[in-house]
PDB file of N, CA and C in Angstrom:
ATOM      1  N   UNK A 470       0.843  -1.175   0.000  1.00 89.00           N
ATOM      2  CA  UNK A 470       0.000   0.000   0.000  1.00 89.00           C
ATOM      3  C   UNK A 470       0.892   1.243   0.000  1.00 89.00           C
ATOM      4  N   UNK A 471       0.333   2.050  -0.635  1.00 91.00           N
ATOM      5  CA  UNK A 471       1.214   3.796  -0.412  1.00 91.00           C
ATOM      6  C   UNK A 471       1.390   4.340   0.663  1.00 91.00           C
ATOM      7  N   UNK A 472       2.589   4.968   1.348  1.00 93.00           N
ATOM      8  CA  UNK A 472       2.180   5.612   2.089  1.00 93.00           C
ATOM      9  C   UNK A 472       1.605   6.538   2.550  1.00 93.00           C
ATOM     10  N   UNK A 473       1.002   7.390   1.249  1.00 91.00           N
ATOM     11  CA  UNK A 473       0.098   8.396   1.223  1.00 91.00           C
ATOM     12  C   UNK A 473      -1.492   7.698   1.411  1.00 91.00           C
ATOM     13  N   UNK A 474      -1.818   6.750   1.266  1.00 92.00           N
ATOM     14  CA  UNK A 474      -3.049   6.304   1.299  1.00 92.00           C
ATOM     15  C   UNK A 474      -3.297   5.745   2.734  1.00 92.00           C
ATOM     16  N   UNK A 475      -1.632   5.322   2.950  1.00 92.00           N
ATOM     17  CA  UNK A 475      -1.848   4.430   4.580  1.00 92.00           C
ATOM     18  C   UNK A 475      -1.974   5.317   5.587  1.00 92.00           C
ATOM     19  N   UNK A 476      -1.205   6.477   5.476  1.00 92.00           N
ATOM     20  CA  UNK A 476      -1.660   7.505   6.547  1.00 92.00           C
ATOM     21  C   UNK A 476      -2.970   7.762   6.436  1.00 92.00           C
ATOM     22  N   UNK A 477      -3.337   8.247   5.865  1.00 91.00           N
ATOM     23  CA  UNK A 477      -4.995   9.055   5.166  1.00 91.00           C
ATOM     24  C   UNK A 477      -6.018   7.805   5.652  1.00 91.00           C
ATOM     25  N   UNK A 478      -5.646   6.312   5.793  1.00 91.00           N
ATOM     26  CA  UNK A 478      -6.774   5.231   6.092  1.00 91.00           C
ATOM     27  C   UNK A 478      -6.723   4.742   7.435  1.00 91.00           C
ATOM     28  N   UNK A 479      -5.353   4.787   7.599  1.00 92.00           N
ATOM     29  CA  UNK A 479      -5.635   4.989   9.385  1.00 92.00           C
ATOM     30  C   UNK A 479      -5.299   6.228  10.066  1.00 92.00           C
ATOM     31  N   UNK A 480      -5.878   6.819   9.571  1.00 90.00           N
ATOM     32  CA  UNK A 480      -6.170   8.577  10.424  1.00 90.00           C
ATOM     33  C   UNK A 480      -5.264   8.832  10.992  1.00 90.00           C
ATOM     34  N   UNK A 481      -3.820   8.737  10.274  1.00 91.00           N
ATOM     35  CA  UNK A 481      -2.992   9.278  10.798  1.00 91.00           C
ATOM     36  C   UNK A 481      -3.135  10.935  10.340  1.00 91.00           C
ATOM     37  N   UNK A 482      -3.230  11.376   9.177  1.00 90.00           N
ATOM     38  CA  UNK A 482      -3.723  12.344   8.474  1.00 90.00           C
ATOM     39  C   UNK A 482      -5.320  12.391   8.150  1.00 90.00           C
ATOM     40  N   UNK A 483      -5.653  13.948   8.099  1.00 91.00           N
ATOM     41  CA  UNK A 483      -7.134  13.653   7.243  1.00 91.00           C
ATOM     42  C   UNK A 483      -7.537  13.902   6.408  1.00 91.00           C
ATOM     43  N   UNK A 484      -6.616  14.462   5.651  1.00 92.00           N
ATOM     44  CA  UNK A 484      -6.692  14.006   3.976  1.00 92.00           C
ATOM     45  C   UNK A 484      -5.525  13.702   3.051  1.00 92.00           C
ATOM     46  N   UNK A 485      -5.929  12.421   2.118  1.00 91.00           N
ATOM     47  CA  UNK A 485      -4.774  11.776   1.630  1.00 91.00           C
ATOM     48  C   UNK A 485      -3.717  13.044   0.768  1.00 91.00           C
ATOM     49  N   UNK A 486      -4.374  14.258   0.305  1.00 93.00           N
ATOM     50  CA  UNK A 486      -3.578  15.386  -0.345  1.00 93.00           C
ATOM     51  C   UNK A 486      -2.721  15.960   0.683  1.00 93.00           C
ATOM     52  N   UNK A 487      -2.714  16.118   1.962  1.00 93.00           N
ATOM     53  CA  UNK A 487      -1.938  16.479   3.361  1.00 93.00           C
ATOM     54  C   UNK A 487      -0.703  15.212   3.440  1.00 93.00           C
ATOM     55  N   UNK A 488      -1.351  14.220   3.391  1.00 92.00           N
ATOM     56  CA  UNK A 488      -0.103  12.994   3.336  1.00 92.00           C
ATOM     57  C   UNK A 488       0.459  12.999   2.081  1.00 92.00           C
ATOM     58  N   UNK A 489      -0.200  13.428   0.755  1.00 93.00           N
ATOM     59  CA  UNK A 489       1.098  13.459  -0.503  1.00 93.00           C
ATOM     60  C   UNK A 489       2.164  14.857  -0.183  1.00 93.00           C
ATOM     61  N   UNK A 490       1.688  15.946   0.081  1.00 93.00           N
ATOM     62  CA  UNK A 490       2.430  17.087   0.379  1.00 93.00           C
ATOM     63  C   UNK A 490       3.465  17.032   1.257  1.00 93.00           C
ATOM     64  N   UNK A 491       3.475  15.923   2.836  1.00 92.00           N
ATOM     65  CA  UNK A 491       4.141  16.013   3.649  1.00 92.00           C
ATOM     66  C   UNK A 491       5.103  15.065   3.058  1.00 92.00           C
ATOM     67  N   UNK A 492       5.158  14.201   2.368  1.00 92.00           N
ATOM     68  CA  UNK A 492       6.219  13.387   1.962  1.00 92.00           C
ATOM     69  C   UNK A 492       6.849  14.045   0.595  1.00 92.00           C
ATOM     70  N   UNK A 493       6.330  15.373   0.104  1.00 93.00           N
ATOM     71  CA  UNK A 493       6.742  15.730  -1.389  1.00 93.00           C
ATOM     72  C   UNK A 493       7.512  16.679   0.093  1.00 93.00           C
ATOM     73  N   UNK A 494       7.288  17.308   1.111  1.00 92.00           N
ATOM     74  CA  UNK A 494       8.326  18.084   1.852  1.00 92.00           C
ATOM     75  C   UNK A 494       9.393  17.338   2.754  1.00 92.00           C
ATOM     76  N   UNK A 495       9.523  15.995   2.589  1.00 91.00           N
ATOM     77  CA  UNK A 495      10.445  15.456   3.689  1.00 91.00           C
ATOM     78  C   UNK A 495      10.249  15.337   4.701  1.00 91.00           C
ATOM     79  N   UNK A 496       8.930  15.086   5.562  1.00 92.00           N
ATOM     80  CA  UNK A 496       8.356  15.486   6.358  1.00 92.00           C
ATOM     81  C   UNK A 496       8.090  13.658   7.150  1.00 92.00           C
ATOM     82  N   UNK A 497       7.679  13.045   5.688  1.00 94.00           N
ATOM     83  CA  UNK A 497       7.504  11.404   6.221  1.00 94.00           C
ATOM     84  C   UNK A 497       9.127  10.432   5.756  1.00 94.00           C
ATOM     85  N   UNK A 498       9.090   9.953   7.055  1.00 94.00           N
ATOM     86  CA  UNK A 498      10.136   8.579   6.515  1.00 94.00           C
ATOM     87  C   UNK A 498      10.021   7.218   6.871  1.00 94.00           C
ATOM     88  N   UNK A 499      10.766   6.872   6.250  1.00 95.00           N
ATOM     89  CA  UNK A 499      10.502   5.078   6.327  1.00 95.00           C
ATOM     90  C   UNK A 499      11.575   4.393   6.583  1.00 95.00           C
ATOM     91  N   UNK A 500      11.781   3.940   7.758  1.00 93.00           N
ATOM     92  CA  UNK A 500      12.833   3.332   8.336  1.00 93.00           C
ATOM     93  C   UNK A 500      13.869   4.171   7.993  1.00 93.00           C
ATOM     94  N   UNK A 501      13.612   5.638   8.515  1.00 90.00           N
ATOM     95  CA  UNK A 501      14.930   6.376   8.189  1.00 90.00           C
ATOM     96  C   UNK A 501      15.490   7.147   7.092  1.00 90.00           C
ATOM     97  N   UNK A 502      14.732   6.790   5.715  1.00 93.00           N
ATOM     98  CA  UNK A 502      14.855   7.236   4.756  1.00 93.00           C
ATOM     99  C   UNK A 502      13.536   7.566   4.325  1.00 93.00           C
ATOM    100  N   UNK A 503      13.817   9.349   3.576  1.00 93.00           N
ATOM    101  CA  UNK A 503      12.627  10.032   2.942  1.00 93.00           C
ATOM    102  C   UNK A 503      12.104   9.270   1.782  1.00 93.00           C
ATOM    103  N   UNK A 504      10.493   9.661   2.479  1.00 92.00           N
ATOM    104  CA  UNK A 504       9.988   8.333   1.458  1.00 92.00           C
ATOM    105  C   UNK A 504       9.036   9.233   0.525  1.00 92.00           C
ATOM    106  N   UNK A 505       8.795   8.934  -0.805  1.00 93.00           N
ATOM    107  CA  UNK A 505       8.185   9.889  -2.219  1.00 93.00           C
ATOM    108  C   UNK A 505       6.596   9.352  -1.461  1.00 93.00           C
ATOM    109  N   UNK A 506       5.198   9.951  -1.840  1.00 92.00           N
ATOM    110  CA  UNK A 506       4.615   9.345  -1.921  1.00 92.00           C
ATOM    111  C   UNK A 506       4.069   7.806  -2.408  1.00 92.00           C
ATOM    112  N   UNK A 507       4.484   7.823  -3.574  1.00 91.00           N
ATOM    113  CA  UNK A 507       4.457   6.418  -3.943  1.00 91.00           C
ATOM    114  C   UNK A 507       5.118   5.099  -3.517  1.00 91.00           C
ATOM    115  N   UNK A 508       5.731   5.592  -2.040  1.00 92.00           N
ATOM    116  CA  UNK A 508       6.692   4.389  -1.680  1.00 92.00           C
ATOM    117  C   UNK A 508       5.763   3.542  -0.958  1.00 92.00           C
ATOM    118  N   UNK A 509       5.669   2.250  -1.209  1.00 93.00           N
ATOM    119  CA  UNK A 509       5.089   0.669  -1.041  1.00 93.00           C
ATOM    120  C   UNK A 509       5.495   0.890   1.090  1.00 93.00           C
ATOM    121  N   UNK A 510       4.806   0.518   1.992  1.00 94.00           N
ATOM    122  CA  UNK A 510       4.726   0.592   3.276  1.00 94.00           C
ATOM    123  C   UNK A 510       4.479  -1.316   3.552  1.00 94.00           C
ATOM    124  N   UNK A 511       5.178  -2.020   4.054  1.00 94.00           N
ATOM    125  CA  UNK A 511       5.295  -2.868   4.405  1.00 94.00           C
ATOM    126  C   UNK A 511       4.902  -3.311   5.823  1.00 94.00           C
ATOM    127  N   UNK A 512       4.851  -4.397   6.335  1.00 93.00           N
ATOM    128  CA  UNK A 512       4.421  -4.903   7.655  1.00 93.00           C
ATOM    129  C   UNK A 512       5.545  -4.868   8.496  1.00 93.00           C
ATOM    130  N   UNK A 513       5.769  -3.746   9.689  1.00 93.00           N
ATOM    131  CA  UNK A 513       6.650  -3.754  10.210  1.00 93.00           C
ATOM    132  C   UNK A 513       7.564  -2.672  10.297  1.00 93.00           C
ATOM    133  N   UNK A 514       7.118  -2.013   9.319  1.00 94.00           N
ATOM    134  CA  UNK A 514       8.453  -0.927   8.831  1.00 94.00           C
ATOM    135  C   UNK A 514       7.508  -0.084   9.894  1.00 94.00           C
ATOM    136  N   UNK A 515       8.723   1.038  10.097  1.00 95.00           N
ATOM    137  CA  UNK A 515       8.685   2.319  10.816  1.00 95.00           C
ATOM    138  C   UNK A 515       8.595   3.691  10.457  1.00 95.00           C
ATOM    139  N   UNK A 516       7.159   4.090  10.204  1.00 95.00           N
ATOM    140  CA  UNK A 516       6.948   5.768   9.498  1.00 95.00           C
ATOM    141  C   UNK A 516       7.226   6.379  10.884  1.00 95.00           C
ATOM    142  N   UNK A 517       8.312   7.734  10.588  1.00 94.00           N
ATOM    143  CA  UNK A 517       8.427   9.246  11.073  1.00 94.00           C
ATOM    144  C   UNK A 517       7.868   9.757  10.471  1.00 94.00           C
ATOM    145  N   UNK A 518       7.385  10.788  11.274  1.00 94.00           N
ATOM    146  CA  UNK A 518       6.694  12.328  11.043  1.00 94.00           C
ATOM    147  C   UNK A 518       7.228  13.397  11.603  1.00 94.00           C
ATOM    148  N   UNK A 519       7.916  14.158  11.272  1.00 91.00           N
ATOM    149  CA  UNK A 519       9.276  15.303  11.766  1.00 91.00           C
ATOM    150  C   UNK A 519       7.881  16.547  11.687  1.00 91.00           C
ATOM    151  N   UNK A 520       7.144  16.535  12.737  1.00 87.00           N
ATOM    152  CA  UNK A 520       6.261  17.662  12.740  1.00 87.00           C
ATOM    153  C   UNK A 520       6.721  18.956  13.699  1.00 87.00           C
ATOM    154  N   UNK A 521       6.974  20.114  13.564  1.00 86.00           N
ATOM    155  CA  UNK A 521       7.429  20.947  14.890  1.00 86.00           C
ATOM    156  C   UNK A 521       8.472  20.658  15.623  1.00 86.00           C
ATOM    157  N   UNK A 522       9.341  19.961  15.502  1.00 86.00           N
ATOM    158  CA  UNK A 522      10.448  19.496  15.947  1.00 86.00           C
ATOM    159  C   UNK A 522      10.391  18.662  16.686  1.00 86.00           C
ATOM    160  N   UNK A 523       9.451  17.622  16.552  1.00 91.00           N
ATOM    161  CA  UNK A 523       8.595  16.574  17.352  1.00 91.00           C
ATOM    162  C   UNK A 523       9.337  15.559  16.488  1.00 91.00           C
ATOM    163  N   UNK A 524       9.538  14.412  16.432  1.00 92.00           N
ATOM    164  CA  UNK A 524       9.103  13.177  16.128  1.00 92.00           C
ATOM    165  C   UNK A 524       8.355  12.382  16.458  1.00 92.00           C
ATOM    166  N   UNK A 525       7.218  11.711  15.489  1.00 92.00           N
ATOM    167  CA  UNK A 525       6.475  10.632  15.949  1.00 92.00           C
ATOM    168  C   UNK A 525       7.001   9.942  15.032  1.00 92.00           C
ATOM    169  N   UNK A 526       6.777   8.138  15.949  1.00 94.00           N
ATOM    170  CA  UNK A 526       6.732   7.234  15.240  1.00 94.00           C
ATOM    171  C   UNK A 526       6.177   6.111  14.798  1.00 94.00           C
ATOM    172  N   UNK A 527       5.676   5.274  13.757  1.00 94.00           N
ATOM    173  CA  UNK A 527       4.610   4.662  14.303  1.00 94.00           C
ATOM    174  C   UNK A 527       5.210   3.147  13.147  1.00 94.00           C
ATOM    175  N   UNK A 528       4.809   2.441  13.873  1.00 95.00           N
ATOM    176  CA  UNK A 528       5.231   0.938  13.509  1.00 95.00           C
ATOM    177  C   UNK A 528       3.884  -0.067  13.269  1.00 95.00           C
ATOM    178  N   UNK A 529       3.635  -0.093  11.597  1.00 94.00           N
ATOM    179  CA  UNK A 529       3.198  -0.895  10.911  1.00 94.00           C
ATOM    180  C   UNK A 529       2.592  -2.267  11.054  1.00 94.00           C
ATOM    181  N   UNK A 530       1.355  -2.181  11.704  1.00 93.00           N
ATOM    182  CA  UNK A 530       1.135  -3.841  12.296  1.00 93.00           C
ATOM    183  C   UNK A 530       0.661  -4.264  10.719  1.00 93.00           C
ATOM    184  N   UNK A 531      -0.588  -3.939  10.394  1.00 92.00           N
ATOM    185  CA  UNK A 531      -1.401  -4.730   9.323  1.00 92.00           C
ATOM    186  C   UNK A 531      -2.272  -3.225   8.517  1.00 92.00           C
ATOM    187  N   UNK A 532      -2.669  -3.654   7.425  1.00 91.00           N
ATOM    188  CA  UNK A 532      -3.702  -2.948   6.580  1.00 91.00           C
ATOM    189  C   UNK A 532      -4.522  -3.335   6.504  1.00 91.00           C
ATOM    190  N   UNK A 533      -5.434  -2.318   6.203  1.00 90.00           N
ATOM    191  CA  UNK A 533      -6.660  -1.924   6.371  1.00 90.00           C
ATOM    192  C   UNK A 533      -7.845  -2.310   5.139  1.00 90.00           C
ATOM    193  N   UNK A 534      -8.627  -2.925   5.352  1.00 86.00           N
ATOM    194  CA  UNK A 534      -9.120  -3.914   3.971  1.00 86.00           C
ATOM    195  C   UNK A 534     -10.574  -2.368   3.422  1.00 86.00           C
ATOM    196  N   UNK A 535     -10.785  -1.912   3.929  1.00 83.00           N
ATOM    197  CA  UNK A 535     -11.328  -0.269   3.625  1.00 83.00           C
ATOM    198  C   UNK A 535     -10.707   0.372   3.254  1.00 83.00           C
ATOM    199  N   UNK A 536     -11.603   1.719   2.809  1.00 83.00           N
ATOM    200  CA  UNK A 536     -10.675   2.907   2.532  1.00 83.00           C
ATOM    201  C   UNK A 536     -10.333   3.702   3.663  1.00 83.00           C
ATOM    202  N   UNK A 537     -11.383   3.978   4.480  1.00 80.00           N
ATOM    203  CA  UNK A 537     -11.101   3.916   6.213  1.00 80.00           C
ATOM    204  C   UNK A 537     -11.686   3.925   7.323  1.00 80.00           C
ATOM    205  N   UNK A 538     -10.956   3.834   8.386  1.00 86.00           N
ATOM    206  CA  UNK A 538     -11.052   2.889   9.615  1.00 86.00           C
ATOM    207  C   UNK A 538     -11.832   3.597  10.878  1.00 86.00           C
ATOM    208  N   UNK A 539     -12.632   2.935  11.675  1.00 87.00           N
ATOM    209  CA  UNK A 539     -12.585   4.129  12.298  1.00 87.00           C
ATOM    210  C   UNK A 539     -11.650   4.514  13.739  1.00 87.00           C
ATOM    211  N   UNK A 540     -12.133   5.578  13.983  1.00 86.00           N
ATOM    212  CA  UNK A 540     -10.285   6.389  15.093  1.00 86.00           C
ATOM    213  C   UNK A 540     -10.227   5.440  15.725  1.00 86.00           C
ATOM    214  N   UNK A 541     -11.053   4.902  16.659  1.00 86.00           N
ATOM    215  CA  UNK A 541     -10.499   3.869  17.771  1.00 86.00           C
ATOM    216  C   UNK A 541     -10.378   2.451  17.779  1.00 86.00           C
ATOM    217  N   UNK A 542     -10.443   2.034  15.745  1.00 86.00           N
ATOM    218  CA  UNK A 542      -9.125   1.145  15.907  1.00 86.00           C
ATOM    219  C   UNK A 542      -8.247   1.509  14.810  1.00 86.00           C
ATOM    220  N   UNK A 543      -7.590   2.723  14.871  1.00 86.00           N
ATOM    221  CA  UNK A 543      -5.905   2.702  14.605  1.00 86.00           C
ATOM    222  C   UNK A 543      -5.159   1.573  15.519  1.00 86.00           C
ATOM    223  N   UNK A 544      -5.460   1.609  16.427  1.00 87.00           N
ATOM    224  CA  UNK A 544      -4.464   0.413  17.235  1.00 87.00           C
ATOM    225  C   UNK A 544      -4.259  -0.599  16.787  1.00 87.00           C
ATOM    226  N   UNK A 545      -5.304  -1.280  15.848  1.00 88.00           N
ATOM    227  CA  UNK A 545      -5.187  -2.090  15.264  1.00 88.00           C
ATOM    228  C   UNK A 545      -4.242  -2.197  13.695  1.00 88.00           C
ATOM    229  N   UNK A 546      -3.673  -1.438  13.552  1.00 90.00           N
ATOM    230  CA  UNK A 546      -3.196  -1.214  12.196  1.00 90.00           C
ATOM    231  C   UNK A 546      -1.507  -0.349  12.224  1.00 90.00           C
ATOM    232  N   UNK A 547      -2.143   0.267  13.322  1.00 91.00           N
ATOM    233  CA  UNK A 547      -0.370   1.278  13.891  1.00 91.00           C
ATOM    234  C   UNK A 547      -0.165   1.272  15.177  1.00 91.00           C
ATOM    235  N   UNK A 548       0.942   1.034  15.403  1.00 90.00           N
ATOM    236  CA  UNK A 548       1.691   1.212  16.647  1.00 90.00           C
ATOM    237  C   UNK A 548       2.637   2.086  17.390  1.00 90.00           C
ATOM    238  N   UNK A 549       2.215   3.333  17.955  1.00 90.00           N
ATOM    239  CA  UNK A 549       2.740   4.409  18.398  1.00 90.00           C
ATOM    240  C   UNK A 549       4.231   4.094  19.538  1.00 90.00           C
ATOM    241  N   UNK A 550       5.382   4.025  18.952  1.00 89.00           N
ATOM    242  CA  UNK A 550       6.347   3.918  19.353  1.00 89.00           C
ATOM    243  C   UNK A 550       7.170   5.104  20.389  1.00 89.00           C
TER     244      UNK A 550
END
C-alpha cells in the first residue's frame, strides 16, 4: 500500500492530499529514509513524522481492507512507538 493512502486510512492524516504534500516536503520517513509518496509501506516498517520538531513514530502492524477505519481502531493497524 502507499504511504500516502496508509496515513490518510488509518487517520494518521485527514486528507490523503496532506499525506502526498508532507512526503513531497520530507516530512515522512521510512525506516529512516525520505519516502516519495508512492513508496510501497510494508508490515513492520517504521513511518516518522518530523512535525514541529517533534518526532512521531509509528510501527506498521497490518492494513486496512477499507478505505477507512474508524479512530479507535488505529491500534489495530499502527503502533505508536
Amino acid at each position: 500500500m502507499r504511504i500516502d493512502k496508509f496515513l490518510n486510512s488509518v487517520n494518521i492524516t485527514k486528507r490523503r492530499a496532506i499525506s502526498e504534500d508532507m512526503c513531497k516536503s520530507g516530512i515522512v520517513k521510512i525506516n529512516g529514509i525520505v519516502a516519495k509518496p508512492s513508496k510501497d509501506v510494508k508490515i513492520g516498517d517504521v513511518i516518522s513524522l518530523e512535525l514541529n520538531k517533534q518526532i512521531q513514530n509509528y510501527k506498521v502492524l497490518a492494513f486496512p481492507a477499507t478505505k477507512n477505519i474508524p479512530k479507535n481502531a488505529q491500534n489495530d493497524y499502527v503502533e505508536k512507538l
